[in-house]
JSON list of C-alpha atoms in Angstrom, two decimals:
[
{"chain": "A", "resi": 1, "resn": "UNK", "atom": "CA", "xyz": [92.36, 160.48, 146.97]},
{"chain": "A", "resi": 2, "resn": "UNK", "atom": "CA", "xyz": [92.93, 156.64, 147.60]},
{"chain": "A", "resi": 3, "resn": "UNK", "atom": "CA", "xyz": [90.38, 154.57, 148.99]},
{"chain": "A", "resi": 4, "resn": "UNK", "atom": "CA", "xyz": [89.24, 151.31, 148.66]},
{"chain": "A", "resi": 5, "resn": "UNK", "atom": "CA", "xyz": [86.04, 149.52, 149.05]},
{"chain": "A", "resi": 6, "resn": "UNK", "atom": "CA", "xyz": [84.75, 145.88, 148.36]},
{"chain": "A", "resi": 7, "resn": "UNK", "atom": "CA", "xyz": [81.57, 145.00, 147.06]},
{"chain": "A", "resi": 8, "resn": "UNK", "atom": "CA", "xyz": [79.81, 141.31, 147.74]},
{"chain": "A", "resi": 9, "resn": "UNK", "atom": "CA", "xyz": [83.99, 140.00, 148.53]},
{"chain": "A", "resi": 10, "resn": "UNK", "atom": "CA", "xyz": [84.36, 140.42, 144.74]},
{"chain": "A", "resi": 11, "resn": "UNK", "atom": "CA", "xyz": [85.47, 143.44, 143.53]},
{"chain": "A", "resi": 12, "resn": "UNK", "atom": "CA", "xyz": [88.16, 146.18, 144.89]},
{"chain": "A", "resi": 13, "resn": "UNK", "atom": "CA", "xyz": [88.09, 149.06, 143.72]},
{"chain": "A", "resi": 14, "resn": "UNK", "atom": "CA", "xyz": [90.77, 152.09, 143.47]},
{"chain": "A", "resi": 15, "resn": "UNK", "atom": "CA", "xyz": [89.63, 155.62, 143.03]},
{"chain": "A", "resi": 16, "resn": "UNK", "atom": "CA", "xyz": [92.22, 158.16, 141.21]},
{"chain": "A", "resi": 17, "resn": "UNK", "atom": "CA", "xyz": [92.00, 160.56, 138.75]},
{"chain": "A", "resi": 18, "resn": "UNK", "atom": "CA", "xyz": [90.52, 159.88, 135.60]},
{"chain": "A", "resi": 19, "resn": "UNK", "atom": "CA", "xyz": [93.90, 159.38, 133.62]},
{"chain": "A", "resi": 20, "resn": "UNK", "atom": "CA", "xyz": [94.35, 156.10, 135.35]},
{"chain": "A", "resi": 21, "resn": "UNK", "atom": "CA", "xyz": [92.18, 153.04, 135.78]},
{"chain": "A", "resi": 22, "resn": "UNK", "atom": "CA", "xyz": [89.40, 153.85, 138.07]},
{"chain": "A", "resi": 23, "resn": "UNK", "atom": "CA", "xyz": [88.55, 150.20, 138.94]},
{"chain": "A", "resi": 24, "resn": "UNK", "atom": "CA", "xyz": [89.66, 146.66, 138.89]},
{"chain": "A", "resi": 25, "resn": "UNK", "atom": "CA", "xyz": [88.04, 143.58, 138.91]},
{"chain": "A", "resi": 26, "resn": "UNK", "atom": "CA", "xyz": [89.96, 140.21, 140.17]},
{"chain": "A", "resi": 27, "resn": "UNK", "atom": "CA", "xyz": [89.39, 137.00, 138.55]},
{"chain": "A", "resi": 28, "resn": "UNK", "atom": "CA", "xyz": [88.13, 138.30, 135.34]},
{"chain": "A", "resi": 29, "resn": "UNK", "atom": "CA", "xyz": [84.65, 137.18, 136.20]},
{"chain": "A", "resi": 30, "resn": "UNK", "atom": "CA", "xyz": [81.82, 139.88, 136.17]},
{"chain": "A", "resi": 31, "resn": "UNK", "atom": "CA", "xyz": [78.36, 139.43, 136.29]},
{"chain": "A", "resi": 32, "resn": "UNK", "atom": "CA", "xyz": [75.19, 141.28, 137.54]},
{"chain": "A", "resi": 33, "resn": "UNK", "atom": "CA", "xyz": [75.09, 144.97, 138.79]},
{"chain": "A", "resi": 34, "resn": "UNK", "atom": "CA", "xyz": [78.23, 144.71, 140.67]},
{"chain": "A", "resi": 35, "resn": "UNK", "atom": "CA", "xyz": [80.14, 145.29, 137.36]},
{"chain": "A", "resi": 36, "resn": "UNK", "atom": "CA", "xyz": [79.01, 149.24, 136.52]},
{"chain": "A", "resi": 37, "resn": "UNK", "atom": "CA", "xyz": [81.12, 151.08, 133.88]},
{"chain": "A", "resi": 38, "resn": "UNK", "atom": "CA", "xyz": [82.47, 149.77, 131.07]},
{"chain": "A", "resi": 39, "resn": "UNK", "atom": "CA", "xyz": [84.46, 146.60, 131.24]},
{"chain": "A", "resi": 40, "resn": "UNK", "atom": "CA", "xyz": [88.07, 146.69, 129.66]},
{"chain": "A", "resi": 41, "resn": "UNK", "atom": "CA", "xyz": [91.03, 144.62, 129.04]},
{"chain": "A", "resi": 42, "resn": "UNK", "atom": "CA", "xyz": [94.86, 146.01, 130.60]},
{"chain": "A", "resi": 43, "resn": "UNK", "atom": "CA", "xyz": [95.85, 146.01, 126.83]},
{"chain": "A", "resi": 44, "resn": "UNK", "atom": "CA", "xyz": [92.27, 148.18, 126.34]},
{"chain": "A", "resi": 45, "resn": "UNK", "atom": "CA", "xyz": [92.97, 150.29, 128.40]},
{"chain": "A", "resi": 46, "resn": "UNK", "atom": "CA", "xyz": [96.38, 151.33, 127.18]},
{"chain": "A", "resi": 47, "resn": "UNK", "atom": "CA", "xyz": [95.20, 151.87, 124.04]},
{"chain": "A", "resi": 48, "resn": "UNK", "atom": "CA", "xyz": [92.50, 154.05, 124.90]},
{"chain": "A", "resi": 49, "resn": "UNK", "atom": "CA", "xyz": [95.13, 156.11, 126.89]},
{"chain": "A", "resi": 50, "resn": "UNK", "atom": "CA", "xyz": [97.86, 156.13, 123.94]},
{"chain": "A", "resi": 51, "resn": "UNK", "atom": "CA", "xyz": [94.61, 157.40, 121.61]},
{"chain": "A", "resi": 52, "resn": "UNK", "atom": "CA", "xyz": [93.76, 159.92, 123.31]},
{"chain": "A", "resi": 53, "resn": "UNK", "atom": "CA", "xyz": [97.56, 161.31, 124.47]},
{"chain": "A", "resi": 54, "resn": "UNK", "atom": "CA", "xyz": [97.92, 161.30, 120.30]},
{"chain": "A", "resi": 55, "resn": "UNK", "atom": "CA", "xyz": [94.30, 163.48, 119.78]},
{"chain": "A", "resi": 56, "resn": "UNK", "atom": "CA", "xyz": [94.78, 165.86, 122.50]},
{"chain": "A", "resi": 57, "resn": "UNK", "atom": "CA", "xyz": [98.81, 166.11, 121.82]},
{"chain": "A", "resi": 58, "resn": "UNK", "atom": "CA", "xyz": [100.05, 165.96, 117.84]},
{"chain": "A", "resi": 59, "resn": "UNK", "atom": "CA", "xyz": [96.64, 166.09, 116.39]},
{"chain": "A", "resi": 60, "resn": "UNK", "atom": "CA", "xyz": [95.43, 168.72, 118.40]},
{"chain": "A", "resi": 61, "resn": "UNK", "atom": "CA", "xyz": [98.07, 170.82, 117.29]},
{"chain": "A", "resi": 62, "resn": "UNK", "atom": "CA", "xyz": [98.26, 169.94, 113.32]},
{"chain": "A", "resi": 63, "resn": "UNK", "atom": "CA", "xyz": [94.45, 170.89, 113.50]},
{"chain": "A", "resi": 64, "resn": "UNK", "atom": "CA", "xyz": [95.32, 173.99, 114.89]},
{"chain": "A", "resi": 65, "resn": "UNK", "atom": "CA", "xyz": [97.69, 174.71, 112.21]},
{"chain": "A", "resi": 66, "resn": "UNK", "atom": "CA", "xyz": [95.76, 173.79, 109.35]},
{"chain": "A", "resi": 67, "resn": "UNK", "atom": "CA", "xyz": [92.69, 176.05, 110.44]},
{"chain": "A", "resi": 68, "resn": "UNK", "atom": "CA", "xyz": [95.68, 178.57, 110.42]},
{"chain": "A", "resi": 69, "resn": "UNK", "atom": "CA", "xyz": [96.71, 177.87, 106.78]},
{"chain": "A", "resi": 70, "resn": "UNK", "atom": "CA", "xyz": [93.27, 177.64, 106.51]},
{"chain": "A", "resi": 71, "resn": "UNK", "atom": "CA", "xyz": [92.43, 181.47, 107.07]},
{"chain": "A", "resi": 72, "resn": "UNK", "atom": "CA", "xyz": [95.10, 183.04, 105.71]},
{"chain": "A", "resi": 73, "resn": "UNK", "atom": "CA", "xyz": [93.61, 182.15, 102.32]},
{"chain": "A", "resi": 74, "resn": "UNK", "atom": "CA", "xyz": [91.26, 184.64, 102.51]},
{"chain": "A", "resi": 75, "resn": "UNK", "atom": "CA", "xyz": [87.73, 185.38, 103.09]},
{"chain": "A", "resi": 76, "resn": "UNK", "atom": "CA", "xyz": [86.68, 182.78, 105.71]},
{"chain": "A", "resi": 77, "resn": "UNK", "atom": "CA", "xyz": [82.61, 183.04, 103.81]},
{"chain": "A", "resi": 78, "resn": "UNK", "atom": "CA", "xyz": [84.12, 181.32, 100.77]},
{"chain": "A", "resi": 79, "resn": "UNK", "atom": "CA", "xyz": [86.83, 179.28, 102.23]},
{"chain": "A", "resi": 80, "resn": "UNK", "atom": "CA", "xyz": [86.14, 175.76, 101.72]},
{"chain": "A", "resi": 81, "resn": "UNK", "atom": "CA", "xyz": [89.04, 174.58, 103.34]},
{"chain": "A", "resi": 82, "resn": "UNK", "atom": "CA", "xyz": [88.61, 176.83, 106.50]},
{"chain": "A", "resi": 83, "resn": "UNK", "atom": "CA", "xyz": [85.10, 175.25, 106.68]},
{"chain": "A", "resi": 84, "resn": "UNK", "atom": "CA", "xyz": [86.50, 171.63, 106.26]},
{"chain": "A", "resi": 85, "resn": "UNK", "atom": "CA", "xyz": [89.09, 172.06, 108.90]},
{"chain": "A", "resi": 86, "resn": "UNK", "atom": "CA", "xyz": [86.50, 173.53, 111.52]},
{"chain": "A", "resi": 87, "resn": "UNK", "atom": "CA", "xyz": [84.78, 170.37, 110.89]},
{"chain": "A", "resi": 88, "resn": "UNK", "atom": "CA", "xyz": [87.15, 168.49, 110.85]},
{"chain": "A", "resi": 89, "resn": "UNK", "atom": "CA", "xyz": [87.95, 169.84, 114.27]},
{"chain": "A", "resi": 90, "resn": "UNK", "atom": "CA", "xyz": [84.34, 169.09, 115.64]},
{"chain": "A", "resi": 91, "resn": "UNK", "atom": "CA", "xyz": [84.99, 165.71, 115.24]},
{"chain": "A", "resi": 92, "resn": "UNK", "atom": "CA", "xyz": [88.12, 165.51, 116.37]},
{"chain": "A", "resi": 93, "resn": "UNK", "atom": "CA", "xyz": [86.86, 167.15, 119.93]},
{"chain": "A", "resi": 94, "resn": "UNK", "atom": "CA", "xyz": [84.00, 164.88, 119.52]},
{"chain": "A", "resi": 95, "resn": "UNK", "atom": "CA", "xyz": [86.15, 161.48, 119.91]},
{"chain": "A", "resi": 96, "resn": "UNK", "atom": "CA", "xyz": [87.84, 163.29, 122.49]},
{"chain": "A", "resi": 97, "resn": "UNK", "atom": "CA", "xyz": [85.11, 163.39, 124.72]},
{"chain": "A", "resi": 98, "resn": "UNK", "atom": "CA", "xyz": [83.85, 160.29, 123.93]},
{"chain": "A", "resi": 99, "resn": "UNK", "atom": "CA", "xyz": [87.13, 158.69, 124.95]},
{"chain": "A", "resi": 100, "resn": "UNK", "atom": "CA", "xyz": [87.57, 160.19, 127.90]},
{"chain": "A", "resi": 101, "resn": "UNK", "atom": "CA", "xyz": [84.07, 159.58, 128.78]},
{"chain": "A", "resi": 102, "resn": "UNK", "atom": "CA", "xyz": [84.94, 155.76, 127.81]},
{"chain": "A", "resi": 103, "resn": "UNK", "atom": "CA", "xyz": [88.29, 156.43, 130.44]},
{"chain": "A", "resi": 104, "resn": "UNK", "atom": "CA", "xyz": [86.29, 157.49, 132.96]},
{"chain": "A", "resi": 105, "resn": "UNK", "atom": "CA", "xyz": [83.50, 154.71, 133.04]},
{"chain": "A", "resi": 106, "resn": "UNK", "atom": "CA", "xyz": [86.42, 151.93, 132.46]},
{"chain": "A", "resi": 107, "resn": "UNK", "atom": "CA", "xyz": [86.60, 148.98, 134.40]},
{"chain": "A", "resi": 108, "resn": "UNK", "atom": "CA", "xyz": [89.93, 147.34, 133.99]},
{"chain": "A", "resi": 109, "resn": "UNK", "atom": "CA", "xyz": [89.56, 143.40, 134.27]},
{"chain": "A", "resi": 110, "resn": "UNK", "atom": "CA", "xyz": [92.25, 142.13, 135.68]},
{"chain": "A", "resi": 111, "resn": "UNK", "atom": "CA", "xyz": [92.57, 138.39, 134.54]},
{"chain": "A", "resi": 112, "resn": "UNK", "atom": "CA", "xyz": [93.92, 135.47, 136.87]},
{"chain": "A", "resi": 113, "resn": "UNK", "atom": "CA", "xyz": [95.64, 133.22, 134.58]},
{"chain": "A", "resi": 114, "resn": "UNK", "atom": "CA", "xyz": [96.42, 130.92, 137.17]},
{"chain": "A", "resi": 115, "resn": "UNK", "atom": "CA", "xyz": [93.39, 130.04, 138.08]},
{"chain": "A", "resi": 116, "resn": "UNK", "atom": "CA", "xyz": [91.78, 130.19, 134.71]},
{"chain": "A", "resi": 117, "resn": "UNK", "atom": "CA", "xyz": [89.98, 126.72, 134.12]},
{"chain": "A", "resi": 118, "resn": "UNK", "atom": "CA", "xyz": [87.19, 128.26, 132.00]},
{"chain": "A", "resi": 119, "resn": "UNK", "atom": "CA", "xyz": [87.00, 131.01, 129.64]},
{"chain": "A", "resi": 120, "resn": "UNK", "atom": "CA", "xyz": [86.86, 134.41, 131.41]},
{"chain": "A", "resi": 121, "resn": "UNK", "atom": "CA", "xyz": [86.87, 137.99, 130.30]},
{"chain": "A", "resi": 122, "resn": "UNK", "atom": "CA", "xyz": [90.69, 138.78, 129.16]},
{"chain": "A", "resi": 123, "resn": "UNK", "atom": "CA", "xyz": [91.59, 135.33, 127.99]},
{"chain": "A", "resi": 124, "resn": "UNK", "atom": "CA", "xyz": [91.67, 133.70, 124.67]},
{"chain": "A", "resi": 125, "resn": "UNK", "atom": "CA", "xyz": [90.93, 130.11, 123.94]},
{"chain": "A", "resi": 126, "resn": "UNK", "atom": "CA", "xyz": [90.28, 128.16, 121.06]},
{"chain": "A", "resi": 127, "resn": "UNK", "atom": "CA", "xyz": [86.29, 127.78, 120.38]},
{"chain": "A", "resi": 128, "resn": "UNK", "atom": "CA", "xyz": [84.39, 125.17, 117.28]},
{"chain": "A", "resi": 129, "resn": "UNK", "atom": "CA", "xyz": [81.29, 125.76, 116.05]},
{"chain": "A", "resi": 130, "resn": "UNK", "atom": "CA", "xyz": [79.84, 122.45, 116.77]},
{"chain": "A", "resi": 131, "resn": "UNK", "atom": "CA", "xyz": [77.62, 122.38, 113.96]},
{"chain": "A", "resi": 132, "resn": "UNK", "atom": "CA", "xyz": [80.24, 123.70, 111.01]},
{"chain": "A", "resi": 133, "resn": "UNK", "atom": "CA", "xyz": [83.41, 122.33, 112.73]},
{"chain": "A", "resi": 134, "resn": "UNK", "atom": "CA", "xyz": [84.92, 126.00, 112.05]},
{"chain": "A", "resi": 135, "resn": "UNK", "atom": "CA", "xyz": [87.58, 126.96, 114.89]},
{"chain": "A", "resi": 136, "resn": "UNK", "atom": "CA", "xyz": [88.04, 130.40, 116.12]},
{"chain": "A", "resi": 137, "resn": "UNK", "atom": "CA", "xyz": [90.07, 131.77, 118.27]},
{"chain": "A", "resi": 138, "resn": "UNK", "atom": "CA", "xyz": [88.74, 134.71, 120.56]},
{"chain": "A", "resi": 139, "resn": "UNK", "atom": "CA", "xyz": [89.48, 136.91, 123.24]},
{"chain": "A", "resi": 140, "resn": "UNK", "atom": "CA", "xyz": [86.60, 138.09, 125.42]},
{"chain": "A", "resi": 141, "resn": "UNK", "atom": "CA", "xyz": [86.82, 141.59, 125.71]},
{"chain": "A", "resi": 142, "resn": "UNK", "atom": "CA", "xyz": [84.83, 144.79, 125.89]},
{"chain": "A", "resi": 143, "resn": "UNK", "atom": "CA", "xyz": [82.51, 145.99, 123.85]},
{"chain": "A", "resi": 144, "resn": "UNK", "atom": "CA", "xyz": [84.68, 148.54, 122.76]},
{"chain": "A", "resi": 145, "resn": "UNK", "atom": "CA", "xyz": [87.13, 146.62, 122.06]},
{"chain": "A", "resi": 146, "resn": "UNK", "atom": "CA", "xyz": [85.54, 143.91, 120.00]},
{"chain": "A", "resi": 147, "resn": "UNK", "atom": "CA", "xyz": [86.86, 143.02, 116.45]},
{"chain": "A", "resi": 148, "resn": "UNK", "atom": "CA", "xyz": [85.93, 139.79, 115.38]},
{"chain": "A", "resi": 149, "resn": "UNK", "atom": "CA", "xyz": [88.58, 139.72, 112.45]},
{"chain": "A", "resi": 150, "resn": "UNK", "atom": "CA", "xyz": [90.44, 140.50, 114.45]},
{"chain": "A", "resi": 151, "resn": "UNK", "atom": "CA", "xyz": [89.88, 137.73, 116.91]},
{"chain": "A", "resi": 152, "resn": "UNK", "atom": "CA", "xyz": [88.45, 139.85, 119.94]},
{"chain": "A", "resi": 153, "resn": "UNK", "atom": "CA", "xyz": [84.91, 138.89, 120.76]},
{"chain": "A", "resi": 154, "resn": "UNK", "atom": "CA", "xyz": [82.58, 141.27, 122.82]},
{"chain": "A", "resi": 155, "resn": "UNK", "atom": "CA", "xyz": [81.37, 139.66, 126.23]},
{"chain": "A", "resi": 156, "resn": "UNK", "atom": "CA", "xyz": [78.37, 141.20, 125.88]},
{"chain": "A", "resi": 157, "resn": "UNK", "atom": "CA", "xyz": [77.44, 139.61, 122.96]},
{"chain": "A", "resi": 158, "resn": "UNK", "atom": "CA", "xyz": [74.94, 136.75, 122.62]},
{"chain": "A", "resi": 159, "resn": "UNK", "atom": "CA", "xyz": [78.09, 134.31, 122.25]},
{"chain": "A", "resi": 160, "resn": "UNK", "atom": "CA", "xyz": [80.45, 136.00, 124.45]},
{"chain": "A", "resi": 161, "resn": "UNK", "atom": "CA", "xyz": [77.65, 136.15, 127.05]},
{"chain": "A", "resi": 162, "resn": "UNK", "atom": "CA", "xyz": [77.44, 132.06, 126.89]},
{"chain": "A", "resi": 163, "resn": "UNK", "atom": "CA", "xyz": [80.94, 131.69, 126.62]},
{"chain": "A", "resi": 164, "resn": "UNK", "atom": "CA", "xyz": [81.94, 133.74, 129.43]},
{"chain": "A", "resi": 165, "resn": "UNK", "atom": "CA", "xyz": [83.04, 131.13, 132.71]},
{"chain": "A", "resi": 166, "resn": "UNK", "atom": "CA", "xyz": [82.47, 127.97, 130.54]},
{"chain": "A", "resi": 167, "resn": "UNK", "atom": "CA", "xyz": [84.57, 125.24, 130.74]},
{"chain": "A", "resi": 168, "resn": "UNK", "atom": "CA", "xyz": [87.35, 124.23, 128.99]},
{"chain": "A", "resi": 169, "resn": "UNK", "atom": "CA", "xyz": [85.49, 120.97, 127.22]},
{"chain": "A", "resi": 170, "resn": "UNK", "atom": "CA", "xyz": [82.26, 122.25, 127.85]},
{"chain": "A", "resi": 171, "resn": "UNK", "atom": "CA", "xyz": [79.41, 123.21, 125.62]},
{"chain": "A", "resi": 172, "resn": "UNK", "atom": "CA", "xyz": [77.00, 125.85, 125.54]},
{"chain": "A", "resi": 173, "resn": "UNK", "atom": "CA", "xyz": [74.35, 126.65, 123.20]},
{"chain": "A", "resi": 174, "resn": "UNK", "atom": "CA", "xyz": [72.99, 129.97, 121.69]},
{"chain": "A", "resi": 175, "resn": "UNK", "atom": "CA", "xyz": [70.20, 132.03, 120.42]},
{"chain": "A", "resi": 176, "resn": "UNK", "atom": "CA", "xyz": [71.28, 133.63, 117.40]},
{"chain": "A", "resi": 177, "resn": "UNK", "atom": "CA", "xyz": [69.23, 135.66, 115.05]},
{"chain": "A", "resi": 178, "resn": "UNK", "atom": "CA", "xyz": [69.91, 132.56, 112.60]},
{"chain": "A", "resi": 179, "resn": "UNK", "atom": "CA", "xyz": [68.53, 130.46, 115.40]},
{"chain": "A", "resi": 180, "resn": "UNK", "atom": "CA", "xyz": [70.04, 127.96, 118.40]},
{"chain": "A", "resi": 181, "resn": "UNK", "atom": "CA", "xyz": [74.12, 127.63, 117.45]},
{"chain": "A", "resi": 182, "resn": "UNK", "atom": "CA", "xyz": [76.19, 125.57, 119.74]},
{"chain": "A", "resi": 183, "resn": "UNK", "atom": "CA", "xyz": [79.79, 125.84, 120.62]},
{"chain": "A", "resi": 184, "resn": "UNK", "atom": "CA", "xyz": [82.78, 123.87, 122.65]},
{"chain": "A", "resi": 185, "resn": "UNK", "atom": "CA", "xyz": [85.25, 125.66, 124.39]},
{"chain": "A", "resi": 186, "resn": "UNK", "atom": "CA", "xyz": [88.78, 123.30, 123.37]},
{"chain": "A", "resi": 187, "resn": "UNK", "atom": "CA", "xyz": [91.44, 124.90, 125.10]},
{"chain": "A", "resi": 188, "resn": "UNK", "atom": "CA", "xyz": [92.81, 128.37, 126.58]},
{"chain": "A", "resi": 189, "resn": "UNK", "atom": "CA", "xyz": [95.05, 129.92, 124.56]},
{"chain": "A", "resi": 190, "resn": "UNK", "atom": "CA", "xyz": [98.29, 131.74, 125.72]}
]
């Protein structure tokens, strides 16, 4: 069924069934309790769904058929490869779980580039370590989604956390476990 509530004139949210974003969040700002489940990025969220279609679909079914190859080798007491496979599978169902668990909690951020003056959840600007000089260039994103080599930083990190809403041109400072680090926000990034 379709409904649709609002919580504290911030959020909307859009119940479905669990193959499709169960909420959205406008402005790409979320902060505070209001935010429960697990925020993710459009581009997150497609991935997640194109991971799981490929465990539960292809995968699925050339585990099934190397158990099969498996077994007709024999005695299934000795059979190392029977034995690997089943394991194999475990995991397999394992991740399966665990990503549709991750589908069902998701929280798709929905990013207003229009109005983005400061760096929110979803968008990517250009960020210097004040005291190094190094630039980076992140995206704040999910926790499950973070890869710093790869550029995507987790808002729920110490940094993302006092990055998130800052100000183009602003500072912020932060406790690290190396100690008090600050950073400048330069400019959003396309």
């Amino acid at each position: 069924p379709l409904g649709l509530t609002s919580t504290h004139g911030r959020a909307k949210r859009f119940y479905c069934d669990w193959t499709t974003c169960v909420h959205f969040w406008q402005s790409g700002r979320m902060t505070g309790p209001d935010s429960g489940g697990e925020p993710i990025t459009a581009a997150g969220i497609e991935n997640l769904k194109a991971e799981l279609a490929q465990l539960e679909g292809p995968a699925r079914q050339e585990m099934a058929a190397r158990i099969k190859v498996a077994r007709e080798e024999g005695d299934l007491k000795e059979n190392a490869e029977y034995h690997v496979a089943k394991e194999d599978q475990a995991h397999m169902e394992t991740r399966i779980k665990r990503l549709q668990e991750r589908l069902h909690n998701a929280v798709v951020v929905e990013v207003d580039a229009g109005a983005a003056d400061c760096f929110a959840f979803g968008l990517t600007a250009e960020v210097v370590d004040e005291a190094s000089g190094k630039a980076n260039v992140w995206t704040l994103v999910g926790s499950t989604e973070a890869n710093l080599a790869e550029g995507r930083l987790s808002a729920e990190s110490p940094i993302g956390k006092a990055l998130m809403n800052a100000k183009v041109g602003a500072s912020v400072e932060v406790e690290t476990p190396r100690g008090t680090k600050a950073f400048k926000v330069i400019k959003l990034v396309s």
